[in-house]
Amino acid sequence: MIKRISSKIIFKLNVNHFYRETEIEQMIYSLTALLNNFTKLILLLVIFLFLGNLKEFIFAFILSTVLRVISGGFHLKHYWTCFLFSLFYYISLLELYYLQVSNITMLLLVIIFSIILICLTPIACKQREAIRKTDKKICKLLALCLVLLYYYIYTLKKTPLIA
């Protein structure tokens, strides 16, 4: 449904312009992704507001969004599958945040996730243009820095510097 809306909008905007077919497809893909993400974000905000975890969700959403921009990611084919996966993902992040996980366990998780990020980052979907080799190294480094920053913030929450 959102793809049809995106197509109609792009075709109406394209009336007086002469874009190539590939450019039109890219515009439709981009607008569809934007609208999908916007509606998904609104639904998630409402759910986490209802659950009383809005502030924590916003923090997790910002970190996850920055990490995804840097490292890329996989895409699910259907909107509701994507939404349910996102909901499960953010609930899992919040559960991990509130669980009494030992520092050793959390450090082990950080090491595992760091290795995965270094090996797989950046993941590009077929609609994104290829990422140059030098940019891949930068993406890997930025993703690793972000994971370490999150770990630092997590350890501050568990053992705050300021009482």
PDB file of C-alpha atoms in Angstrom:
ATOM      1  CA  MET A   1       0.000   0.000   0.000  1.00  0.00           C
ATOM      2  CA  ILE A   2       2.752   2.458   0.920  1.00  0.00           C
ATOM      3  CA  LYS A   3       4.607   1.569  -2.283  1.00  0.00           C
ATOM      4  CA  ARG A   4       1.484   2.427  -4.309  1.00  0.00           C
ATOM      5  CA  ILE A   5       1.170   5.758  -2.506  1.00  0.00           C
ATOM      6  CA  SER A   6       4.866   6.460  -3.131  1.00  0.00           C
ATOM      7  CA  SER A   7       4.507   5.567  -6.815  1.00  0.00           C
ATOM      8  CA  LYS A   8       1.529   7.906  -7.244  1.00  0.00           C
ATOM      9  CA  ILE A   9       3.366  10.764  -5.534  1.00  0.00           C
ATOM     10  CA  ILE A  10       6.510  10.271  -7.630  1.00  0.00           C
ATOM     11  CA  PHE A  11       4.560   9.985 -10.895  1.00  0.00           C
ATOM     12  CA  LYS A  12       2.624  13.192 -10.106  1.00  0.00           C
ATOM     13  CA  LEU A  13       5.881  14.994  -9.315  1.00  0.00           C
ATOM     14  CA  ASN A  14       7.426  13.596 -12.491  1.00  0.00           C
ATOM     15  CA  VAL A  15       4.808  15.048 -14.872  1.00  0.00           C
ATOM     16  CA  ASN A  16       6.968  17.960 -16.054  1.00  0.00           C
ATOM     17  CA  HIS A  17      10.336  16.213 -15.708  1.00  0.00           C
ATOM     18  CA  PHE A  18      11.929  13.539 -17.767  1.00  0.00           C
ATOM     19  CA  TYR A  19      13.701  11.162 -15.418  1.00  0.00           C
ATOM     20  CA  ARG A  20      15.082   7.846 -16.521  1.00  0.00           C
ATOM     21  CA  GLU A  21      13.283   4.699 -15.395  1.00  0.00           C
ATOM     22  CA  THR A  22      16.068   3.830 -12.947  1.00  0.00           C
ATOM     23  CA  GLU A  23      15.872   7.291 -11.366  1.00  0.00           C
ATOM     24  CA  ILE A  24      12.111   6.933 -10.932  1.00  0.00           C
ATOM     25  CA  GLU A  25      12.592   3.498  -9.344  1.00  0.00           C
ATOM     26  CA  GLN A  26      15.165   4.953  -6.939  1.00  0.00           C
ATOM     27  CA  MET A  27      12.812   7.792  -5.990  1.00  0.00           C
ATOM     28  CA  ILE A  28       9.934   5.358  -5.396  1.00  0.00           C
ATOM     29  CA  TYR A  29      12.191   3.084  -3.325  1.00  0.00           C
ATOM     30  CA  SER A  30      13.457   6.021  -1.246  1.00  0.00           C
ATOM     31  CA  LEU A  31      10.012   7.498  -0.619  1.00  0.00           C
ATOM     32  CA  THR A  32       8.589   4.067   0.232  1.00  0.00           C
ATOM     33  CA  ALA A  33      11.410   3.449   2.716  1.00  0.00           C
ATOM     34  CA  LEU A  34      10.889   6.889   4.241  1.00  0.00           C
ATOM     35  CA  LEU A  35       7.126   6.428   4.635  1.00  0.00           C
ATOM     36  CA  ASN A  36       7.537   2.875   5.972  1.00  0.00           C
ATOM     37  CA  ASN A  37      10.065   4.002   8.556  1.00  0.00           C
ATOM     38  CA  PHE A  38       7.995   7.022   9.559  1.00  0.00           C
ATOM     39  CA  THR A  39       4.812   5.008  10.149  1.00  0.00           C
ATOM     40  CA  LYS A  40       6.789   2.278  11.933  1.00  0.00           C
ATOM     41  CA  LEU A  41       8.386   4.906  14.199  1.00  0.00           C
ATOM     42  CA  ILE A  42       5.006   6.433  15.073  1.00  0.00           C
ATOM     43  CA  LEU A  43       3.598   3.005  15.996  1.00  0.00           C
ATOM     44  CA  LEU A  44       6.664   2.147  18.087  1.00  0.00           C
ATOM     45  CA  LEU A  45       6.521   5.520  19.872  1.00  0.00           C
ATOM     46  CA  VAL A  46       2.879   4.914  20.797  1.00  0.00           C
ATOM     47  CA  ILE A  47       3.612   1.374  22.037  1.00  0.00           C
ATOM     48  CA  PHE A  48       6.579   2.399  24.181  1.00  0.00           C
ATOM     49  CA  LEU A  49       4.701   5.435  25.482  1.00  0.00           C
ATOM     50  CA  PHE A  50       1.934   3.044  26.561  1.00  0.00           C
ATOM     51  CA  LEU A  51       4.526   0.708  28.159  1.00  0.00           C
ATOM     52  CA  GLY A  52       6.098   3.622  30.041  1.00  0.00           C
ATOM     53  CA  ASN A  53       9.491   3.243  28.346  1.00  0.00           C
ATOM     54  CA  LEU A  54       9.398   6.133  25.881  1.00  0.00           C
ATOM     55  CA  LYS A  55      12.655   7.754  27.024  1.00  0.00           C
ATOM     56  CA  GLU A  56      14.549   4.445  26.919  1.00  0.00           C
ATOM     57  CA  PHE A  57      13.068   3.614  23.510  1.00  0.00           C
ATOM     58  CA  ILE A  58      14.127   6.980  22.065  1.00  0.00           C
ATOM     59  CA  PHE A  59      17.683   6.444  23.356  1.00  0.00           C
ATOM     60  CA  ALA A  60      17.815   2.905  21.900  1.00  0.00           C
ATOM     61  CA  PHE A  61      16.235   4.104  18.643  1.00  0.00           C
ATOM     62  CA  ILE A  62      18.800   6.869  18.155  1.00  0.00           C
ATOM     63  CA  LEU A  63      21.753   4.565  18.835  1.00  0.00           C
ATOM     64  CA  SER A  64      20.309   1.811  16.638  1.00  0.00           C
ATOM     65  CA  THR A  65      19.558   4.216  13.799  1.00  0.00           C
ATOM     66  CA  VAL A  66      23.071   5.635  13.824  1.00  0.00           C
ATOM     67  CA  LEU A  67      24.498   2.097  13.949  1.00  0.00           C
ATOM     68  CA  ARG A  68      22.288   0.994  11.061  1.00  0.00           C
ATOM     69  CA  VAL A  69      23.288   3.986   8.914  1.00  0.00           C
ATOM     70  CA  ILE A  70      26.944   3.143   9.534  1.00  0.00           C
ATOM     71  CA  SER A  71      26.786  -0.636   9.330  1.00  0.00           C
ATOM     72  CA  GLY A  72      23.866  -1.225   6.999  1.00  0.00           C
ATOM     73  CA  GLY A  73      21.532  -4.104   7.602  1.00  0.00           C
ATOM     74  CA  PHE A  74      19.147  -6.573   6.155  1.00  0.00           C
ATOM     75  CA  HIS A  75      15.654  -5.696   5.013  1.00  0.00           C
ATOM     76  CA  LEU A  76      12.537  -7.741   5.536  1.00  0.00           C
ATOM     77  CA  LYS A  77      10.197  -8.015   2.571  1.00  0.00           C
ATOM     78  CA  HIS A  78       6.907  -7.123   4.235  1.00  0.00           C
ATOM     79  CA  TYR A  79       5.966  -4.111   6.342  1.00  0.00           C
ATOM     80  CA  TRP A  80       4.367  -6.038   9.213  1.00  0.00           C
ATOM     81  CA  THR A  81       7.219  -8.533   9.410  1.00  0.00           C
ATOM     82  CA  CYS A  82       9.608  -5.597   9.636  1.00  0.00           C
ATOM     83  CA  PHE A  83       7.455  -3.881  12.257  1.00  0.00           C
ATOM     84  CA  LEU A  84       7.174  -7.010  14.426  1.00  0.00           C
ATOM     85  CA  PHE A  85      10.909  -7.660  14.144  1.00  0.00           C
ATOM     86  CA  SER A  86      11.615  -4.028  15.132  1.00  0.00           C
ATOM     87  CA  LEU A  87       9.236  -4.278  18.088  1.00  0.00           C
ATOM     88  CA  PHE A  88      10.917  -7.502  19.249  1.00  0.00           C
ATOM     89  CA  TYR A  89      14.359  -5.931  18.725  1.00  0.00           C
ATOM     90  CA  TYR A  90      13.615  -2.848  20.845  1.00  0.00           C
ATOM     91  CA  ILE A  91      11.863  -4.834  23.575  1.00  0.00           C
ATOM     92  CA  SER A  92      14.922  -7.126  23.684  1.00  0.00           C
ATOM     93  CA  LEU A  93      17.261  -4.138  23.951  1.00  0.00           C
ATOM     94  CA  LEU A  94      15.231  -2.696  26.805  1.00  0.00           C
ATOM     95  CA  GLU A  95      15.095  -6.063  28.572  1.00  0.00           C
ATOM     96  CA  LEU A  96      18.866  -6.367  28.317  1.00  0.00           C
ATOM     97  CA  TYR A  97      19.162  -2.854  29.709  1.00  0.00           C
ATOM     98  CA  TYR A  98      17.037  -3.676  32.762  1.00  0.00           C
ATOM     99  CA  LEU A  99      18.339  -7.203  33.404  1.00  0.00           C
ATOM    100  CA  GLN A 100      20.984  -7.651  36.034  1.00  0.00           C
ATOM    101  CA  VAL A 101      23.651  -8.796  33.583  1.00  0.00           C
ATOM    102  CA  SER A 102      27.130  -9.147  35.043  1.00  0.00           C
ATOM    103  CA  ASN A 103      29.883  -6.947  33.671  1.00  0.00           C
ATOM    104  CA  ILE A 104      31.704 -10.052  32.383  1.00  0.00           C
ATOM    105  CA  THR A 105      28.615 -11.226  30.471  1.00  0.00           C
ATOM    106  CA  MET A 106      28.066  -7.774  29.009  1.00  0.00           C
ATOM    107  CA  LEU A 107      31.730  -7.498  28.038  1.00  0.00           C
ATOM    108  CA  LEU A 108      31.498 -10.905  26.350  1.00  0.00           C
ATOM    109  CA  LEU A 109      28.407  -9.732  24.414  1.00  0.00           C
ATOM    110  CA  VAL A 110      30.221  -6.549  23.374  1.00  0.00           C
ATOM    111  CA  ILE A 111      33.185  -8.592  22.116  1.00  0.00           C
ATOM    112  CA  ILE A 112      30.898 -10.949  20.159  1.00  0.00           C
ATOM    113  CA  PHE A 113      28.922  -8.059  18.617  1.00  0.00           C
ATOM    114  CA  SER A 114      32.142  -6.210  17.809  1.00  0.00           C
ATOM    115  CA  ILE A 115      33.537  -9.227  15.963  1.00  0.00           C
ATOM    116  CA  ILE A 116      30.274  -9.610  14.041  1.00  0.00           C
ATOM    117  CA  LEU A 117      30.289  -5.917  13.113  1.00  0.00           C
ATOM    118  CA  ILE A 118      33.923  -5.996  12.015  1.00  0.00           C
ATOM    119  CA  CYS A 119      33.280  -9.061   9.839  1.00  0.00           C
ATOM    120  CA  LEU A 120      29.970  -7.983   8.294  1.00  0.00           C
ATOM    121  CA  THR A 121      29.940  -4.184   8.249  1.00  0.00           C
ATOM    122  CA  PRO A 122      28.834  -2.545   6.022  1.00  0.00           C
ATOM    123  CA  ILE A 123      25.945  -4.575   4.710  1.00  0.00           C
ATOM    124  CA  ALA A 124      24.484  -3.034   1.563  1.00  0.00           C
ATOM    125  CA  CYS A 125      21.118  -3.916   0.126  1.00  0.00           C
ATOM    126  CA  LYS A 126      20.788  -4.220  -3.633  1.00  0.00           C
ATOM    127  CA  GLN A 127      19.138  -0.789  -3.924  1.00  0.00           C
ATOM    128  CA  ARG A 128      22.101   1.020  -2.335  1.00  0.00           C
ATOM    129  CA  GLU A 129      25.118   1.753  -4.446  1.00  0.00           C
ATOM    130  CA  ALA A 130      28.292  -0.211  -3.773  1.00  0.00           C
ATOM    131  CA  ILE A 131      30.420   1.010  -0.904  1.00  0.00           C
ATOM    132  CA  ARG A 132      34.032   1.775  -1.708  1.00  0.00           C
ATOM    133  CA  LYS A 133      36.764  -0.177   0.088  1.00  0.00           C
ATOM    134  CA  THR A 134      38.067   2.854   2.045  1.00  0.00           C
ATOM    135  CA  ASP A 135      34.536   3.686   3.146  1.00  0.00           C
ATOM    136  CA  LYS A 136      34.125   0.105   4.401  1.00  0.00           C
ATOM    137  CA  LYS A 137      37.045   0.552   6.799  1.00  0.00           C
ATOM    138  CA  ILE A 138      35.577   3.808   8.080  1.00  0.00           C
ATOM    139  CA  CYS A 139      32.161   2.146   8.548  1.00  0.00           C
ATOM    140  CA  LYS A 140      33.742  -0.714  10.504  1.00  0.00           C
ATOM    141  CA  LEU A 141      35.622   1.692  12.767  1.00  0.00           C
ATOM    142  CA  LEU A 142      32.579   3.903  13.383  1.00  0.00           C
ATOM    143  CA  ALA A 143      30.363   0.890  14.141  1.00  0.00           C
ATOM    144  CA  LEU A 144      32.920  -0.440  16.610  1.00  0.00           C
ATOM    145  CA  CYS A 145      33.202   2.978  18.291  1.00  0.00           C
ATOM    146  CA  LEU A 146      29.429   3.175  18.630  1.00  0.00           C
ATOM    147  CA  VAL A 147      29.219  -0.266  20.264  1.00  0.00           C
ATOM    148  CA  LEU A 148      32.000   0.698  22.684  1.00  0.00           C
ATOM    149  CA  LEU A 149      30.221   3.982  23.455  1.00  0.00           C
ATOM    150  CA  TYR A 150      27.021   2.084  24.241  1.00  0.00           C
ATOM    151  CA  TYR A 151      28.973  -0.298  26.488  1.00  0.00           C
ATOM    152  CA  TYR A 152      30.506   2.691  28.285  1.00  0.00           C
ATOM    153  CA  ILE A 153      27.069   4.264  28.801  1.00  0.00           C
ATOM    154  CA  TYR A 154      25.716   0.898  29.991  1.00  0.00           C
ATOM    155  CA  THR A 155      28.512   0.519  32.549  1.00  0.00           C
ATOM    156  CA  LEU A 156      27.938   4.096  33.736  1.00  0.00           C
ATOM    157  CA  LYS A 157      24.291   3.230  34.346  1.00  0.00           C
ATOM    158  CA  LYS A 158      25.300   0.170  36.372  1.00  0.00           C
ATOM    159  CA  THR A 159      28.064   1.979  38.291  1.00  0.00           C
ATOM    160  CA  PRO A 160      27.515   5.727  37.943  1.00  0.00           C
ATOM    161  CA  LEU A 161      30.472   8.046  38.392  1.00  0.00           C
ATOM    162  CA  ILE A 162      28.274  10.608  40.114  1.00  0.00           C
ATOM    163  CA  ALA A 163      26.222   9.288  43.021  1.00  0.00           C
TER     164      ALA A 163
END
